[in-house]
CSV table of C-alpha atoms and ligand atoms in Angstrom, one decimal:
chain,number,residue,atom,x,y,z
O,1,UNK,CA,-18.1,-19.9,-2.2
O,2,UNK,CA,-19.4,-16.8,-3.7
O,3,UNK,CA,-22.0,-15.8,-6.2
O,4,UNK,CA,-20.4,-14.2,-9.1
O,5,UNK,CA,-18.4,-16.9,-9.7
O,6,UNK,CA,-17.2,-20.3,-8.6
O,7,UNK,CA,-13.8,-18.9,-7.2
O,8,UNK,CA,-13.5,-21.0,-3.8
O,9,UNK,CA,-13.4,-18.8,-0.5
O,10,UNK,CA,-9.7,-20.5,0.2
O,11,UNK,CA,-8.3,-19.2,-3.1
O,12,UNK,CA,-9.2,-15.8,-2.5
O,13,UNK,CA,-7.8,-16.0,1.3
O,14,UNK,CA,-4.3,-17.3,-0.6
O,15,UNK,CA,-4.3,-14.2,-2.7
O,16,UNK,CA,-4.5,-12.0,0.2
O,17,UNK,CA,-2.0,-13.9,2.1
O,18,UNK,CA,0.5,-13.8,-0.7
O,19,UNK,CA,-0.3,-9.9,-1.0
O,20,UNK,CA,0.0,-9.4,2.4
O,21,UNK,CA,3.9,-11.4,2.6
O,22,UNK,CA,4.9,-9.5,-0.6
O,23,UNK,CA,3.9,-6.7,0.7
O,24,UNK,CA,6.1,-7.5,3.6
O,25,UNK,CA,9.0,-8.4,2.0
O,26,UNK,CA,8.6,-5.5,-0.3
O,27,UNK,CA,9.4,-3.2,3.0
O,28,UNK,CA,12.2,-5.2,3.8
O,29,UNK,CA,14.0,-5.2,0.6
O,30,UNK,CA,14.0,-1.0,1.3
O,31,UNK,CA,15.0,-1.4,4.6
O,32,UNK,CA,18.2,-3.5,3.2
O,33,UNK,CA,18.3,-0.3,1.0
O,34,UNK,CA,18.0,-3.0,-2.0
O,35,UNK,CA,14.8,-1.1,-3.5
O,36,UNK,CA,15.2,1.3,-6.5
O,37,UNK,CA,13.5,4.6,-4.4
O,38,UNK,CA,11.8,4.9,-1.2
O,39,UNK,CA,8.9,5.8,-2.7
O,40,UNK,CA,7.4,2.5,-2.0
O,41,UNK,CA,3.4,2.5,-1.6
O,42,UNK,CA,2.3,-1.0,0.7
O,43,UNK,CA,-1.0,-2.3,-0.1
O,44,UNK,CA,-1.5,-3.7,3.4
O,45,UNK,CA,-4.6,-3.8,4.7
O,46,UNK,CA,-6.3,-3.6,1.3
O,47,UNK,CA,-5.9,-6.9,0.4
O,48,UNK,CA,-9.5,-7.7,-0.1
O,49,UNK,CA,-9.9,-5.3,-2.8
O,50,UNK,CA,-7.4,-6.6,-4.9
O,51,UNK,CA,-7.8,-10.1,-4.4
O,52,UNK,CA,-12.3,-9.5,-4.6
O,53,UNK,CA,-12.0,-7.5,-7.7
O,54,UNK,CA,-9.1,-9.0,-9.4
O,55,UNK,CA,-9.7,-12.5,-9.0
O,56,UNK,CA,-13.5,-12.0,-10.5
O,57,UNK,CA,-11.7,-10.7,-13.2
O,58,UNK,CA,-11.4,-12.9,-16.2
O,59,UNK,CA,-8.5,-13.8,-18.4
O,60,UNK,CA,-7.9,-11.6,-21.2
O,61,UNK,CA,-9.9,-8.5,-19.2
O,62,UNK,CA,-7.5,-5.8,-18.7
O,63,UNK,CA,-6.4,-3.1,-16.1
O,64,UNK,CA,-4.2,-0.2,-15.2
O,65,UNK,CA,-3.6,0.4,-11.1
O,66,UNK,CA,-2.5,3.5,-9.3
O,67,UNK,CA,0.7,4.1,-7.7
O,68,UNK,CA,-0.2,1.4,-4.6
O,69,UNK,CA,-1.0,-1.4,-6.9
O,70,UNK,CA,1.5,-4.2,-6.2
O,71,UNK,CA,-1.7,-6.3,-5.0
O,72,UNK,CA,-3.7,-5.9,-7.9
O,73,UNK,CA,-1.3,-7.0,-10.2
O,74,UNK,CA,-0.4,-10.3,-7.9
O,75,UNK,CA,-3.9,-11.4,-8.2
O,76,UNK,CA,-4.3,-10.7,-11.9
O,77,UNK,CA,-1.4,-13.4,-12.4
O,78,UNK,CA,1.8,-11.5,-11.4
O,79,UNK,CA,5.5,-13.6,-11.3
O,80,UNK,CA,6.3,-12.0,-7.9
O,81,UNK,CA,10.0,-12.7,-8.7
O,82,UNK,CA,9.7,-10.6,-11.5
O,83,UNK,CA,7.8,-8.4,-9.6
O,84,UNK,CA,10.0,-8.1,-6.6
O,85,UNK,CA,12.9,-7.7,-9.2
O,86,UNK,CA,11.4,-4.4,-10.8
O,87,UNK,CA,11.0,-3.0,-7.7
O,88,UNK,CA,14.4,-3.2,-7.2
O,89,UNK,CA,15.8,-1.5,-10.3
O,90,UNK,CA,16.6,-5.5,-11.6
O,91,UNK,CA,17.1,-6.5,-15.3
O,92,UNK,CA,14.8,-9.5,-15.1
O,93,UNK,CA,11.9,-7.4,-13.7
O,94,UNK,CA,8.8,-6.6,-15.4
O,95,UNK,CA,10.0,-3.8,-17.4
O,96,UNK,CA,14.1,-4.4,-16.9
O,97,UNK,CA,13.6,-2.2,-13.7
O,98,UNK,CA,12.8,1.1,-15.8
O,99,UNK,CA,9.2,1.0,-14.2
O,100,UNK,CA,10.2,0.6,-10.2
O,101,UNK,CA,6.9,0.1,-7.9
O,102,UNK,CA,4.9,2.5,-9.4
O,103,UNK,CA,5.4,1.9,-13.1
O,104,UNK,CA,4.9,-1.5,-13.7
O,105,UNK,CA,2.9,-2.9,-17.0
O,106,UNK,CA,2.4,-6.0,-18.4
O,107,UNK,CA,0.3,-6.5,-21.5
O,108,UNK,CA,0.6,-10.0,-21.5
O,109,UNK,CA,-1.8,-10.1,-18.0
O,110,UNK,CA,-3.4,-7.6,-19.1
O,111,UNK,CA,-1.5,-4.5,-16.9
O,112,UNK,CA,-1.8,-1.2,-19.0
O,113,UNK,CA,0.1,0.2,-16.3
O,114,UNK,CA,0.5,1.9,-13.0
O,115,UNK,CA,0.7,5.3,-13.0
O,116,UNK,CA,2.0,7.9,-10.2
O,117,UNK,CA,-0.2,10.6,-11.5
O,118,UNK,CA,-3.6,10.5,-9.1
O,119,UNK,CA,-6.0,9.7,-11.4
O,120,UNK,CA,-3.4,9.3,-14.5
O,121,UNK,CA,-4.3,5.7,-15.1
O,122,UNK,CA,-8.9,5.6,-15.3
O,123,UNK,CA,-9.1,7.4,-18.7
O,124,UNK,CA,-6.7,4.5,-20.2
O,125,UNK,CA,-8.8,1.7,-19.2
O,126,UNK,CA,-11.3,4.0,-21.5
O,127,UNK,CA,-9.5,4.0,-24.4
O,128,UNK,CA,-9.4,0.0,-23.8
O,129,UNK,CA,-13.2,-0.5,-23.4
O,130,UNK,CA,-14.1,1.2,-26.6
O,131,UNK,CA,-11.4,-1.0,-28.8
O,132,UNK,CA,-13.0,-4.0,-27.1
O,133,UNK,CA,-16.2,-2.9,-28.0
O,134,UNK,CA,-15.6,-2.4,-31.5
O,135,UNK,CA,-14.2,-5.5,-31.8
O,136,UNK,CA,-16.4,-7.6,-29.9
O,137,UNK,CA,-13.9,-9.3,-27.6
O,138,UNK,CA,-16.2,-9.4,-24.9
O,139,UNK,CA,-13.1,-8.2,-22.5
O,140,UNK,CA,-13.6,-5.3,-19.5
O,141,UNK,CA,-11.3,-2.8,-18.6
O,142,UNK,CA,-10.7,-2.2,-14.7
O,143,UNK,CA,-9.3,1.5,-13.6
O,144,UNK,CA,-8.1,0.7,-9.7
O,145,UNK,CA,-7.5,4.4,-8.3
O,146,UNK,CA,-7.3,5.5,-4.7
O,147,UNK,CA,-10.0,7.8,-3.0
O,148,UNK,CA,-7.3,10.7,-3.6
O,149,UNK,CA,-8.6,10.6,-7.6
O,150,UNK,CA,-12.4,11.0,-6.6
O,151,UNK,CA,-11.7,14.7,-6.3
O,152,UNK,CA,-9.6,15.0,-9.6
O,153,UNK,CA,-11.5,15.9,-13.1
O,154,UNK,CA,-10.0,13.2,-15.0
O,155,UNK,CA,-12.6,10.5,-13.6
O,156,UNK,CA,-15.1,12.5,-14.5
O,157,UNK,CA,-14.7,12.9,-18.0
O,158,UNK,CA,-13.9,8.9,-18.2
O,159,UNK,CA,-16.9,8.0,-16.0
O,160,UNK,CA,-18.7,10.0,-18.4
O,161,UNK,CA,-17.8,8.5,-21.6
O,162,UNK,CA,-17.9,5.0,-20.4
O,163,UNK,CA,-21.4,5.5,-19.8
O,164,UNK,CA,-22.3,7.7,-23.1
O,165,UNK,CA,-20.6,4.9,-25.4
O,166,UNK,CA,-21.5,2.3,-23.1
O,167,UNK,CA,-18.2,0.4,-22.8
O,168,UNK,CA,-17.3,-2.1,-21.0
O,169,UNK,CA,-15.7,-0.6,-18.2
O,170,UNK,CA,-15.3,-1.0,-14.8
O,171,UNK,CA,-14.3,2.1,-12.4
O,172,UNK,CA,-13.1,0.9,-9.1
O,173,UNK,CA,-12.1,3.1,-6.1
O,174,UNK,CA,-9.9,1.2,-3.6
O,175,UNK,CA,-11.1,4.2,-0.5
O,176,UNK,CA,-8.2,3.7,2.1
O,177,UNK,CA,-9.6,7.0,4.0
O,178,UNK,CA,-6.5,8.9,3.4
O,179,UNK,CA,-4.8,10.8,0.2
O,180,UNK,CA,-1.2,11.3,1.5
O,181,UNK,CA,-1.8,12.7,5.2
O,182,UNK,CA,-5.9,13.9,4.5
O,183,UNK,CA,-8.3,12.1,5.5
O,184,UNK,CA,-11.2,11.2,2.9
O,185,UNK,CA,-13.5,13.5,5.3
O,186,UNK,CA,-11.2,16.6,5.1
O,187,UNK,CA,-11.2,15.9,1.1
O,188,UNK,CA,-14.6,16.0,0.1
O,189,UNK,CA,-18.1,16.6,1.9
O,190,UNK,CA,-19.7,13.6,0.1
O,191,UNK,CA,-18.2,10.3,0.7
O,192,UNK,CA,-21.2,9.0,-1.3
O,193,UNK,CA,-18.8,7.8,-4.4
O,194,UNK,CA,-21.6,5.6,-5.6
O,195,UNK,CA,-23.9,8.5,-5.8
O,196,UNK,CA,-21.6,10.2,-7.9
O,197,UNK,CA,-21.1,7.5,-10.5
O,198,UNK,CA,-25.2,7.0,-10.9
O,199,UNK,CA,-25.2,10.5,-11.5
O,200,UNK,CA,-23.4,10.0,-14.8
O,201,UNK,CA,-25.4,7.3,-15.9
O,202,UNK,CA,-23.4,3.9,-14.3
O,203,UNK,CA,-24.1,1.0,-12.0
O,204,UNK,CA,-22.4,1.7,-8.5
O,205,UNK,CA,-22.0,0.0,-5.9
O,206,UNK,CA,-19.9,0.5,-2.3
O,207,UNK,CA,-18.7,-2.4,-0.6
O,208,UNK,CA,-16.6,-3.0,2.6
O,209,UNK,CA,-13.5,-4.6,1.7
O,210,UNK,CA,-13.0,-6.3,5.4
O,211,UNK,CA,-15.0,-9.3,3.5
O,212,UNK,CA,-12.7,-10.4,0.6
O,213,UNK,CA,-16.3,-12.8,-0.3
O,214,UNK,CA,-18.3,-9.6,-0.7
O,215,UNK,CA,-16.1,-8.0,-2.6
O,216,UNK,CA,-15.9,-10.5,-5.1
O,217,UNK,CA,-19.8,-11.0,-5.1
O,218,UNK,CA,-20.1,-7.4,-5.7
O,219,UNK,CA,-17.4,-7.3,-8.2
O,220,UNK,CA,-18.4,-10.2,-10.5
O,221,UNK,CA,-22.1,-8.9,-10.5
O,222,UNK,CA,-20.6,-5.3,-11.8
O,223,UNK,CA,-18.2,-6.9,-14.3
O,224,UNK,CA,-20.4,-9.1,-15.6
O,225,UNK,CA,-23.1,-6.3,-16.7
O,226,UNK,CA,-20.1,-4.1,-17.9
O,227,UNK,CA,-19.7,-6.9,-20.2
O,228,UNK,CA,-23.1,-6.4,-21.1
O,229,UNK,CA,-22.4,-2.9,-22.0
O,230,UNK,CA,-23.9,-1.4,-18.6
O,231,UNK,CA,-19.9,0.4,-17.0
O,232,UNK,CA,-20.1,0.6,-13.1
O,233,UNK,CA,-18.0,1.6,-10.3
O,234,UNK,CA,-17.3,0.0,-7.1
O,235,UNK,CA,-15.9,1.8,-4.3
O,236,UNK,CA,-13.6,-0.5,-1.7
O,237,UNK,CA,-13.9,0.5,1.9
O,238,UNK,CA,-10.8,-0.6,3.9
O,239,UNK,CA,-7.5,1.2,6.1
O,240,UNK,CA,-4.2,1.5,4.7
O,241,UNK,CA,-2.7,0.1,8.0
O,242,UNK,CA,0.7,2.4,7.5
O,243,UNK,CA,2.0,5.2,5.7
O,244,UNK,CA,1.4,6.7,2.9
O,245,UNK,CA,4.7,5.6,2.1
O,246,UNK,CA,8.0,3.7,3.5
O,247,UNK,CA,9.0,7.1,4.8
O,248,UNK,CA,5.9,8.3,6.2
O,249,UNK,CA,5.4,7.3,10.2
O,250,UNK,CA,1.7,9.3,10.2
O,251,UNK,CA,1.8,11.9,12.5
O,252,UNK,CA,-1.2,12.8,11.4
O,253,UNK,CA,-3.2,9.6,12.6
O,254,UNK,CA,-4.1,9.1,16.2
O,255,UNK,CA,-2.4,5.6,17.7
O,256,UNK,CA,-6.1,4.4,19.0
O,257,UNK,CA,-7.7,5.5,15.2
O,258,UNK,CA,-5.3,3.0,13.8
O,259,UNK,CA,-5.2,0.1,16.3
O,260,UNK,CA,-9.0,0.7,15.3
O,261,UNK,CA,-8.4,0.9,11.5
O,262,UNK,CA,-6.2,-2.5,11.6
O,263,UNK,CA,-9.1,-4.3,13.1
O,264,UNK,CA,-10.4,-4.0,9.8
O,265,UNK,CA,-7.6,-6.9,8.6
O,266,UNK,CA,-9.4,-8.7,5.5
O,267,UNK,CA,-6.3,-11.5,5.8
O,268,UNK,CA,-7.3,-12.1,10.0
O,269,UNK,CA,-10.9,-12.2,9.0
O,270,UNK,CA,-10.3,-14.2,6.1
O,271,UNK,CA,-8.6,-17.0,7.6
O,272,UNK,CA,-11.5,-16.9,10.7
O,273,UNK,CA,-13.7,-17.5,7.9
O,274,UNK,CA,-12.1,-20.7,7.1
O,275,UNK,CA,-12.3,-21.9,10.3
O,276,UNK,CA,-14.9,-21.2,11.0
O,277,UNK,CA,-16.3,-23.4,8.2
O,278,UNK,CA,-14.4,-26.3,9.1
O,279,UNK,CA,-11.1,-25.5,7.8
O,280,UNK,CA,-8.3,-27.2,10.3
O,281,UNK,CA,-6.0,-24.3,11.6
O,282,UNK,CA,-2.9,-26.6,11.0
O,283,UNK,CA,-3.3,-26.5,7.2
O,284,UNK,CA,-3.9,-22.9,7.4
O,285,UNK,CA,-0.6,-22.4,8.9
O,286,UNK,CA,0.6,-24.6,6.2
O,287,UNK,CA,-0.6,-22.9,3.1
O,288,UNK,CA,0.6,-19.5,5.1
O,289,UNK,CA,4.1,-21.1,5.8
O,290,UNK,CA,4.1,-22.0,1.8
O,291,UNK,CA,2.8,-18.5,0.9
O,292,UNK,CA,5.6,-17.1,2.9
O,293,UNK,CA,8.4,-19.9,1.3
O,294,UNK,CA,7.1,-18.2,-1.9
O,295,UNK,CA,8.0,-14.7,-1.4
O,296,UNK,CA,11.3,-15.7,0.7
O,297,UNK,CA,12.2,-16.7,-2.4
O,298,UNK,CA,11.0,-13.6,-4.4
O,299,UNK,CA,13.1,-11.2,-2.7
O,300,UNK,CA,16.0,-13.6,-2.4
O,301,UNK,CA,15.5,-13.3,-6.5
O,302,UNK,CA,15.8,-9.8,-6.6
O,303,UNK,CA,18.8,-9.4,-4.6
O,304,UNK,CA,20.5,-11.4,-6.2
O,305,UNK,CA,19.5,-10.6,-9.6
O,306,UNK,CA,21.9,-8.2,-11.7
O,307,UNK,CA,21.5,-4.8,-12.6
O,308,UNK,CA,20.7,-3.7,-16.0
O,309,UNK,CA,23.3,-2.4,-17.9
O,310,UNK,CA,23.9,1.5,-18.1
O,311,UNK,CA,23.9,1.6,-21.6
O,312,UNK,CA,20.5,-0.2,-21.9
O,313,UNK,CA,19.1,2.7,-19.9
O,314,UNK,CA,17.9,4.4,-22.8
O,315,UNK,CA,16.6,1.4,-24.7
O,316,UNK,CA,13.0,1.3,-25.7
O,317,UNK,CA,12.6,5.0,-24.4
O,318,UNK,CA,14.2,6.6,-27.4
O,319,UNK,CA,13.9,5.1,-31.4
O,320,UNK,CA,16.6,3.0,-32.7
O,321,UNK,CA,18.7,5.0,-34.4
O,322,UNK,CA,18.2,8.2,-32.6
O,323,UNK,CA,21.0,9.8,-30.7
O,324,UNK,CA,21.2,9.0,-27.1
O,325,UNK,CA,22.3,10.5,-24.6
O,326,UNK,CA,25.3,9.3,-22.5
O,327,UNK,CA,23.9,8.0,-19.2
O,328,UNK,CA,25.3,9.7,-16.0
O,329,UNK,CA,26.5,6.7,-14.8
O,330,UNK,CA,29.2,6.3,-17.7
O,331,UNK,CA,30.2,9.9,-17.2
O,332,UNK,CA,30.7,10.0,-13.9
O,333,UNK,CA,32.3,6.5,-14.8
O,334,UNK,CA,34.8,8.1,-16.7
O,335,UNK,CA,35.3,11.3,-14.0
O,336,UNK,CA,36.2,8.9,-11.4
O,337,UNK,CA,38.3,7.1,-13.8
O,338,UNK,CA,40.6,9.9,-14.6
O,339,UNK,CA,40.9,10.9,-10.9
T,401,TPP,C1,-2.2,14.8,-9.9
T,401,TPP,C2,-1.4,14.5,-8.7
T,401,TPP,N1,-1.5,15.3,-7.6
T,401,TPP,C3,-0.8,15.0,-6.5
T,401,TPP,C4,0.0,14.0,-6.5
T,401,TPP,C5,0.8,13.6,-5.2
T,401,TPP,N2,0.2,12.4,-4.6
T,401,TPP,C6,0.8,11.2,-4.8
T,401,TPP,S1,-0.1,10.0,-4.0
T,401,TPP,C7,-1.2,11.1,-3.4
T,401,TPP,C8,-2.4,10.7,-2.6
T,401,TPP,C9,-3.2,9.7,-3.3
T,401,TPP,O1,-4.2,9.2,-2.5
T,401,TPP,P1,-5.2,8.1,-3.0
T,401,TPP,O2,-5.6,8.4,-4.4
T,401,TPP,O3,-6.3,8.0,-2.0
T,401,TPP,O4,-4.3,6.8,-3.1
T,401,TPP,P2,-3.6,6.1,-1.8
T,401,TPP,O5,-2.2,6.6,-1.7
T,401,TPP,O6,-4.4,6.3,-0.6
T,401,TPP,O7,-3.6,4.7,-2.2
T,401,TPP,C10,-0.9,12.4,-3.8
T,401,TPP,C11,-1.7,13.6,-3.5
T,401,TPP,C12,0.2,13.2,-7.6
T,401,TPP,N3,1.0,12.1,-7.7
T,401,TPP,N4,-0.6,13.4,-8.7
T,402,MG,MG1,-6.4,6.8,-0.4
C-alpha cells in the first residue's frame, strides 16, 4: 500500500508486468518485420515510472508522452490490442495506424499525444492546465519527457508558465541516463533536475524508479498539490536496459555498465516485494502467465488485423473537400499494372 493513494502494491506490480510483456512482444512483432518502422522505442526497464506516475493519476487527468511512451499510455487505460495494432500500421489501431509507436493519442484516456520531437510534447500539457484552470475541472496535465529534453529550451518556457499562472501541471522526467548514445553526464554538468525546476518557482522532487511504491508516493503527493494550483516536476531515475532503439545494439555502453544498469529491474524488485510480504510465488507466476496470455493475444490481434485502405491515407489529414493527393501506393499500383 502506498501513501498518496489506496492503489494496492499488486496492481502496480501488474502494470509493470504487462508493460514489460508488451514491450516484449512489441520487439517481436518488428523482428517478424510486422511493425510499421523500426523506429521502435522499448520502455523496458522503466516500468516503474510509468506504472508510479500513471496509475496515481486520476481519471479525467490528462497527458502527452515522448517518443518511448508505450508504458505510460498502458497504465493510463490503454487497449493494448489497439495499441499493438497502431504500431503496426493496422486500421483498428488507435489512430487507424497513421500515428505508428511514436504518434499515438487518445483523447478519450486522456493521451494529447506522443510526440518524436524531444521536448515537442511538455508545452501541450500547458496549454491543458490553463483550460482546466479556467474551468475549474480540477483535472492535471502530466508532460512525460526523457532526460534528452532537460537540455532543450522548450521546458523551460513551459516550466515557467506553469508556475507564473499556477496551473495545474505536472512535469515529469523519466532520466534513463542516455539521450540516443550520450550519456546524461556527457549532456549536462548538473544532473540536479529538481534544482532546476525550484528555480522557476515549482515543487520538485527526484525519485528512483527501481521502487514502483515510491514512485507512486512521490507522484500522488506532487499531483495532488498541482491540483491545488502548486505545478511540480518529478524526475524518474531508472536504465533503459537496451537501445535506444530496435536497431541500436549500444556500442557505446560497456557490457559490465549494463549487467549493472539491469540490476536496477523495477518488475524483479517488484515481484520480491510481494513475496516478501506474504504473497505465494505460485500466484505470482499465475497473474504473470495471465499478463503474458494478454499480450499473446495483442500481437496475435495486430497481425492479423487488416491494413487500412490506401485511399483513407489522407483522411482526417486534409479537409473534406479539399483535393488530395493520389497516394503512392495507387500509383505505383497502376505502374505495375500496366507492366
Ligand atoms: C528536437 C530534437 N532533437 C533531436 C532529435 C533526435 N532524437 C530522437 S530521440 C533522441 C534522444 C532523446 O533522449 P531522451 O529525451 O533522454 O529520451 P529517451 O530516448 O532516452 O527515452 C534524440 C536526440 C529529436 N527527435 N528531436
Ligand atoms: Mg533518456
Amino acid at each position: 500500500m502506498t501513501e498518496a493513494s489506496n492503489t494496492p502494491y499488486q496492481a502496480l506490480y501488474h502494470t509493470m508486468r504487462r508493460i514489460r510483456s508488451f514491450e516484449e512482444r512489441v520487439g517481436e512483432l518488428f523482428v517478424r518485420g510486422e511493425s510499421a518502422g523500426s523506429m521502435l522505442h522499448l520502455s523496458i526497464g522503466e516500468e516503474g515510472a510509468a506504472a508510479g506516475v500513471g496509475m496515481a493519476m486520476r481519471d479525467g487527468d490528462s497527458f502527452t508522452t515522448h517518443h518511448r511512451g508505450h508504458g505510460i499510455f498502458l497504465a493510463r487505460g490503454a487497449d493494448p490490442k489497439r495499441m499493438m495494432a497502431e504500431i503496426a500500421g493496422k486500421e483498428s489501431g488507435y489512430c487507424a495506424g497513421k500515428g505508428g509507436s511514436m504518434h499515438i493519442a487518445d483523447m478519450t484516456l486522456g493521451h494529447l499525444g506522443a510526440n518524436a520531437i524531444v521536448g515537442g510534447g511538455i508545452p501541450t500539457v500547458v496549454g491543458a492546465g490553463l483550460s482546466y484552470k479556467i474551468r475549474k475541472t480540477g483535472a492535471v496535465s502530466v508532460a512525460f519527457f526523457g532526460d534528452g529534453a532537460m537540455q532543450q529550451g522548450i521546458l523551460y518556457e513551459s516550466m515557467n508558465m506553469a508556475a507564473l499562472w499556477d496551473l495545474p501541471v505536472l512535469f515529469c522526467c523519466i532520466n534513463n541516463q542516455y539521450g540516443m548514445g550520450t550519456r546524461i553526464d556527457q549532456a549536462t554538468r548538473s544532473t540536479d533536475f529538481a534544482a532546476r525546476a525550484r528555480a522557476f518557482g515549482l515543487e520538485g522532487a527526484m525519485v528512483d524508479g527501481d521502487d514502483v511504491g515510491d514512485v507512486h508516493r512521490v507522484a500522488g503527493d506532487l499531483l495532488e498539490k498541482a491540483r491545488d494550483s502548486k505545478p511540480g516536476f518529478l524526475s524518474v531515475s531508472c536504465y533503459r536496459f537496451f537501445g535506444h532503439a530496435r536497431m541500436d545494439k549500444s556500442p557505446y555502453r560497456t557490457s559490465d555498465e549494463e549487467e549493472a544498469g539491469r540490476k536496477r529491474d523495477p518488475v524483479a524488485r517488484g515481484r520480491q516485494i510481494l513475496i516478501d510480504a506474504g504473497m505465494a510465488e505460485d500466484r505470482l507466476d499465475a497473474l504473470d502467465q495471465d499478463v503474458a496470455t494478454e499480450m499473446d493475444a495483442a500481437i496475435d490481434f495486430a497481425v492479423a488485423a487488416s491494413a487500412p485502405d490506401n485511399d483513407a491515407l489522407f483522411e482526417h489529414v486534409f479537409d473534406a473537400g479539399s483535393p488530395r493527393p493520389e497516394p503512392q501506393a495507387n500509383r505505383l499500383d497502376r505502374i505495375f499494372a500496366n507492366e
